[in-house]
Short mmCIF file of C-alpha atoms in Angstrom, two decimals:
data_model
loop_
_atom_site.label_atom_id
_atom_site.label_comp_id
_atom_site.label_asym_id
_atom_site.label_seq_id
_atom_site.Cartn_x
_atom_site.Cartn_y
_atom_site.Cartn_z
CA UNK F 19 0.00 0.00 0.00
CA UNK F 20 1.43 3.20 -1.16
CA UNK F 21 1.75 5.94 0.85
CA UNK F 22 0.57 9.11 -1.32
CA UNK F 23 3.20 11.74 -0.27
CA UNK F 24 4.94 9.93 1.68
CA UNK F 25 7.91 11.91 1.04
CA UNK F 26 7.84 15.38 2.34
CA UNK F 27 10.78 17.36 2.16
CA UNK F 28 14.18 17.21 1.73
CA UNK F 29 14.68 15.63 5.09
CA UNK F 30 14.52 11.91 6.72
CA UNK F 31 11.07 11.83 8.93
CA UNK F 32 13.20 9.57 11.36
CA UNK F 33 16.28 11.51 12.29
CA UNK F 34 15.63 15.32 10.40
CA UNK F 35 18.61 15.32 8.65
CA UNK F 36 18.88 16.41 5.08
CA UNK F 37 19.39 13.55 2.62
CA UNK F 38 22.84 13.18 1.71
CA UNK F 39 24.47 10.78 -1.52
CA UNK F 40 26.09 8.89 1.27
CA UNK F 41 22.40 8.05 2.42
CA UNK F 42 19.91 8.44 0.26
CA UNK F 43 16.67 8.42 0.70
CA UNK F 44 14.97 5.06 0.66
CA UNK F 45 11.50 3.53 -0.36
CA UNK F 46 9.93 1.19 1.84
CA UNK F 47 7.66 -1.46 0.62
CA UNK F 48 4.54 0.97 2.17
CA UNK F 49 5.77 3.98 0.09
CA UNK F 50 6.96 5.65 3.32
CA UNK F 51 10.70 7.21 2.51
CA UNK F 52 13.53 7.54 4.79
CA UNK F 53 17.34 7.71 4.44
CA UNK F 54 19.59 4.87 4.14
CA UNK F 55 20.79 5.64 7.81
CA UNK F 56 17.86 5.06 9.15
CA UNK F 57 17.35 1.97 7.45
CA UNK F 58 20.12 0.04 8.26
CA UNK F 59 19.43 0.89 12.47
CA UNK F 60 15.83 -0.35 11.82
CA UNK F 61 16.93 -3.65 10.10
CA UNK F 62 16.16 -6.87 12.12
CA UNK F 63 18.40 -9.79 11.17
CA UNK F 64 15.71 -12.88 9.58
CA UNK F 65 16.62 -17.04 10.38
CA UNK F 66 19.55 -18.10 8.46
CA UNK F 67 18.48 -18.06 4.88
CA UNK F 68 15.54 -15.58 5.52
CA UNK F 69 15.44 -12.05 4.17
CA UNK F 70 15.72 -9.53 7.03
CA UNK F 71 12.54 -7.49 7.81
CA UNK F 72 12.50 -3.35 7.98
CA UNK F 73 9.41 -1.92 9.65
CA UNK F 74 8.05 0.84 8.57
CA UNK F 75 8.71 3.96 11.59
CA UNK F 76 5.72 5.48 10.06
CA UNK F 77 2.85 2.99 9.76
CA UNK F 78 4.88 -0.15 10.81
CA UNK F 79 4.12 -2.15 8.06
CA UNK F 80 7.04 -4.94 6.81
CA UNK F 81 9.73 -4.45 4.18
CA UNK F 82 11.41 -7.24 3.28
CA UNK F 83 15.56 -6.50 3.00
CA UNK F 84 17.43 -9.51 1.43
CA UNK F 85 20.60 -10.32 2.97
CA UNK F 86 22.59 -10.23 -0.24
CA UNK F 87 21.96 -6.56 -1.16
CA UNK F 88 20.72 -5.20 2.10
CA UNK F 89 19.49 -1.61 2.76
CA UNK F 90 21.39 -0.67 -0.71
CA UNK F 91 18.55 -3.36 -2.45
CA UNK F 92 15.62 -0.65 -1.71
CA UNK F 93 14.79 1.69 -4.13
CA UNK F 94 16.07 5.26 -4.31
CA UNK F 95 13.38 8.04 -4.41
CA UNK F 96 15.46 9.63 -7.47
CA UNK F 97 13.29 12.44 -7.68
CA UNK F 98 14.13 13.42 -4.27
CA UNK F 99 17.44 13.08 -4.40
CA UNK F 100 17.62 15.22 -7.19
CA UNK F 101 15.98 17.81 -5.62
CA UNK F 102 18.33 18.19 -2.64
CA UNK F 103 20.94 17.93 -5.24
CA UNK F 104 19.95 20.82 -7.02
CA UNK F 105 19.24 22.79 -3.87
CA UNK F 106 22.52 22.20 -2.83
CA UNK F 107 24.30 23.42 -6.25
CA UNK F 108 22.18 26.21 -5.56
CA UNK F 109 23.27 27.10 -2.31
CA UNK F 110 26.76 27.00 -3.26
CA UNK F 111 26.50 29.01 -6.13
CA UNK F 112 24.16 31.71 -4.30
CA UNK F 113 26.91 31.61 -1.14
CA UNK F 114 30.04 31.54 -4.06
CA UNK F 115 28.20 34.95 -5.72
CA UNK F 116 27.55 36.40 -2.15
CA UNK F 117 31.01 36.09 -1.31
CA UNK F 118 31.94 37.47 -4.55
CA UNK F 119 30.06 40.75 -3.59
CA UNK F 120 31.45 41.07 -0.51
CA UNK F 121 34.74 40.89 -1.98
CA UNK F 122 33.98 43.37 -4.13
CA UNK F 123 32.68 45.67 -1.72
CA UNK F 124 35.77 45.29 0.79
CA UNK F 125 37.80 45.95 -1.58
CA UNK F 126 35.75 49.63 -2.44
CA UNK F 127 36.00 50.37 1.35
CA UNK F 128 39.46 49.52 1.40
CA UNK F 129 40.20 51.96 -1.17
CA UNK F 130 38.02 54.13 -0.17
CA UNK F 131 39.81 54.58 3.13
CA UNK F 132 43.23 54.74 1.75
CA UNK F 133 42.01 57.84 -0.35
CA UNK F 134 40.54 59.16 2.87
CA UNK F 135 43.68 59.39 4.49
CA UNK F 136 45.00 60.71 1.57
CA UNK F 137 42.52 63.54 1.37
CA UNK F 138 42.18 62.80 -2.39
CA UNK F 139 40.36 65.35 -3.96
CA UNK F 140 38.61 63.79 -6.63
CA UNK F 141 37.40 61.18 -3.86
CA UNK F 142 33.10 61.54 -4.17
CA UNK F 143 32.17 62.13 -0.65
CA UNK F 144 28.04 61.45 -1.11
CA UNK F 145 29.26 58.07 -2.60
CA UNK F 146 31.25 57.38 0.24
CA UNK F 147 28.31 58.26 2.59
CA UNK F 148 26.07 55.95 0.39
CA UNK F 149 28.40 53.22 0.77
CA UNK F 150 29.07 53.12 4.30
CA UNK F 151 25.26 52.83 5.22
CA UNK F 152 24.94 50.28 2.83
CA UNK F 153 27.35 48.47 4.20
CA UNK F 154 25.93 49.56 8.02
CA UNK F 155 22.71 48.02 6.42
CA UNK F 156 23.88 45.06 5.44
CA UNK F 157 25.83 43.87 8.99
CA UNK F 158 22.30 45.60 10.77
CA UNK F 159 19.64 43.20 8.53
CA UNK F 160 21.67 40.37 9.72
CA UNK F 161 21.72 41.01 13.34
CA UNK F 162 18.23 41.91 13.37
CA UNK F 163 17.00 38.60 11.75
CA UNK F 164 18.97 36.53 13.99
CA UNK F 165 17.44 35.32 17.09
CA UNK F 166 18.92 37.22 20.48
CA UNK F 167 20.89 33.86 21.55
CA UNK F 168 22.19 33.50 17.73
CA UNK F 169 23.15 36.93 16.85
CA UNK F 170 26.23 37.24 14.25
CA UNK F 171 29.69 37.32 15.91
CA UNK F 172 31.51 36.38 13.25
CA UNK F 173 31.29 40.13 11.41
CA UNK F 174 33.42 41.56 14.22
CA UNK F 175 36.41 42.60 12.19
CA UNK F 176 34.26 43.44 9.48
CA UNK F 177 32.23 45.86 11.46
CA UNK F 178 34.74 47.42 13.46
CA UNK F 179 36.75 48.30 10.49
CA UNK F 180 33.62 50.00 8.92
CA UNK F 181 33.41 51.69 12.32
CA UNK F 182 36.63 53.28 12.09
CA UNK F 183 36.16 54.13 7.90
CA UNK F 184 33.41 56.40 9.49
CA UNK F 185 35.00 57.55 12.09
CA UNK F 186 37.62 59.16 9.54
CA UNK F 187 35.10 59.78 7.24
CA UNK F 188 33.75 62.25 10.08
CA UNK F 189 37.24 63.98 10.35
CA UNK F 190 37.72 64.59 6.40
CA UNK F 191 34.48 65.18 5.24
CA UNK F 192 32.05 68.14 5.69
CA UNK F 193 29.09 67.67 8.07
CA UNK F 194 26.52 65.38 7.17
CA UNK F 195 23.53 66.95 5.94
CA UNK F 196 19.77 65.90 7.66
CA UNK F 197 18.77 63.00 5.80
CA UNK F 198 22.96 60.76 6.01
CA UNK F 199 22.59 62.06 9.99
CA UNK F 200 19.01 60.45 10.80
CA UNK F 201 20.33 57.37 8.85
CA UNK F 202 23.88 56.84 10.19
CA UNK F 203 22.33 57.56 14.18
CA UNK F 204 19.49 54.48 13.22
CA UNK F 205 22.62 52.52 12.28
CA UNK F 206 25.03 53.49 15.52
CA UNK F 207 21.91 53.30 18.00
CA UNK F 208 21.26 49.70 16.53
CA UNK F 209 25.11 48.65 16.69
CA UNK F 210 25.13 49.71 20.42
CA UNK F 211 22.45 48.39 21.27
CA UNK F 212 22.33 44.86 19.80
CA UNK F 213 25.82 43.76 18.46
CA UNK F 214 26.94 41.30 20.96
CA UNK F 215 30.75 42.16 20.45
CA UNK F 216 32.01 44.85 23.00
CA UNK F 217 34.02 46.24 20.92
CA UNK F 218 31.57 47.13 18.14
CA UNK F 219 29.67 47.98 21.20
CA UNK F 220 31.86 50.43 22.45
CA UNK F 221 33.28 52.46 18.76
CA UNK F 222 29.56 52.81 18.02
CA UNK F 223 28.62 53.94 21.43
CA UNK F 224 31.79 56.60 20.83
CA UNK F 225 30.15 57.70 17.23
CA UNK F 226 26.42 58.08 19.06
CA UNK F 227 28.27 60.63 21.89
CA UNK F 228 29.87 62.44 18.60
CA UNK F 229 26.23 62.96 17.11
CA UNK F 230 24.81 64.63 20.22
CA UNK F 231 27.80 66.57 20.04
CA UNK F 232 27.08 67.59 16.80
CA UNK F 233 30.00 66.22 14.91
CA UNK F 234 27.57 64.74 12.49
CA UNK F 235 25.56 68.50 12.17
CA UNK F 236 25.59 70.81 9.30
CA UNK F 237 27.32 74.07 9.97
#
């Protein structure tokens, strides 16, 4: 008796794990699918000369496993395993073209920075401005969709270093007019408040006491 949908997802009903080439997922005699993990641990050994018996962790019905070919003797739900194929291939390639960007835009705020110092004059300040709150965006959209015991540590260095890009950017550029102001305090006040690395912490805490200063006011 087959099981209509039997298969749901992309992951064995038994243990939750996502099915893997190393074990794939497996069709009982009952239509009920798990991975080939899961079927070897539920595999009681027959009499000598008997096929083993596999029941079912859904509806407990029998699968018969013969001895010679074992688990590997079931079929494969193909169709599955092509789909967690594919969404793997796309996962890499989405986290290969995300890394890609980022590359791209450390490399802008790295030479951005170096023509800070310089006090380059053909440097575009308003771009400059545009892409340090995209960047602040980018680390702030993270921490925000994380849950509070799972927020992002890992962008420490990242952050810190944008940190101190603005905080130069504040000594070489003119004063922020309203609009770059209201955005960059959203972005500081959020930094300080949620970003569980003291450090970050503690350079945007330094950049909020500059605003009501009025470092970040228009003459």
């Amino acid at each position: 008796m087959a099981a209509a949908g039997a298969a749901v997802g992309t992951r064995c009903p038994r243990c939750t794990r996502e099915y893997a080439t190393p074990s794939p997922p497996k069709v009982l005699q009952c239509g009920h699918t798990f991975c080939a993990d899961c079927c070897v641990r539920g595999v009681r050994q027959g009499e000598r000369g008997r096929p083993h018996d596999l029941f079912c962790y859904t509806c407990g019905e029998r699968t018969q496993v013969l001895k010679s070919k074992g688990v590997n003797g079931l079929a494969t739900n193909l169709e599955l395993l092509r789909e967690v194929e594919q969404r793997a291939a796309a996962g890499k390639t989405a986290k290969a073209q995300h890394e890609q960007e980022c590359a791209g835009e450390y490399r802008s705020i790295d030479e951005t920075h170096r023509r800070l110092l310089c006090n380059d004059p053909e440097l575009d300040l308003l771009q400059t401005a545009v892409l340090l709150h995209k960047n602040f965006d980018r680390f702030i959209n993270a921490l925000l969709a994380a849950p509070p015991d799972a927020a992002p540590c890992h962008d420490e260095c990242d952050v810190t270093w944008l940190l101190m890009l603005f905080s130069t950017y504040l000594v070489k550029a003119p004063p922020l007019p309203h609009e770059a102001r209201t955005a960059f305090h959203y972005d500081m006040t959020q930094l300080h408040k949620r970003h569980p690395s003291e450090l970050v912490r503690t350079l945007s805490g330094n950049l909020l006491q500059l605003y009501w200063e009025g470092a970040f006011y228009s003459a």
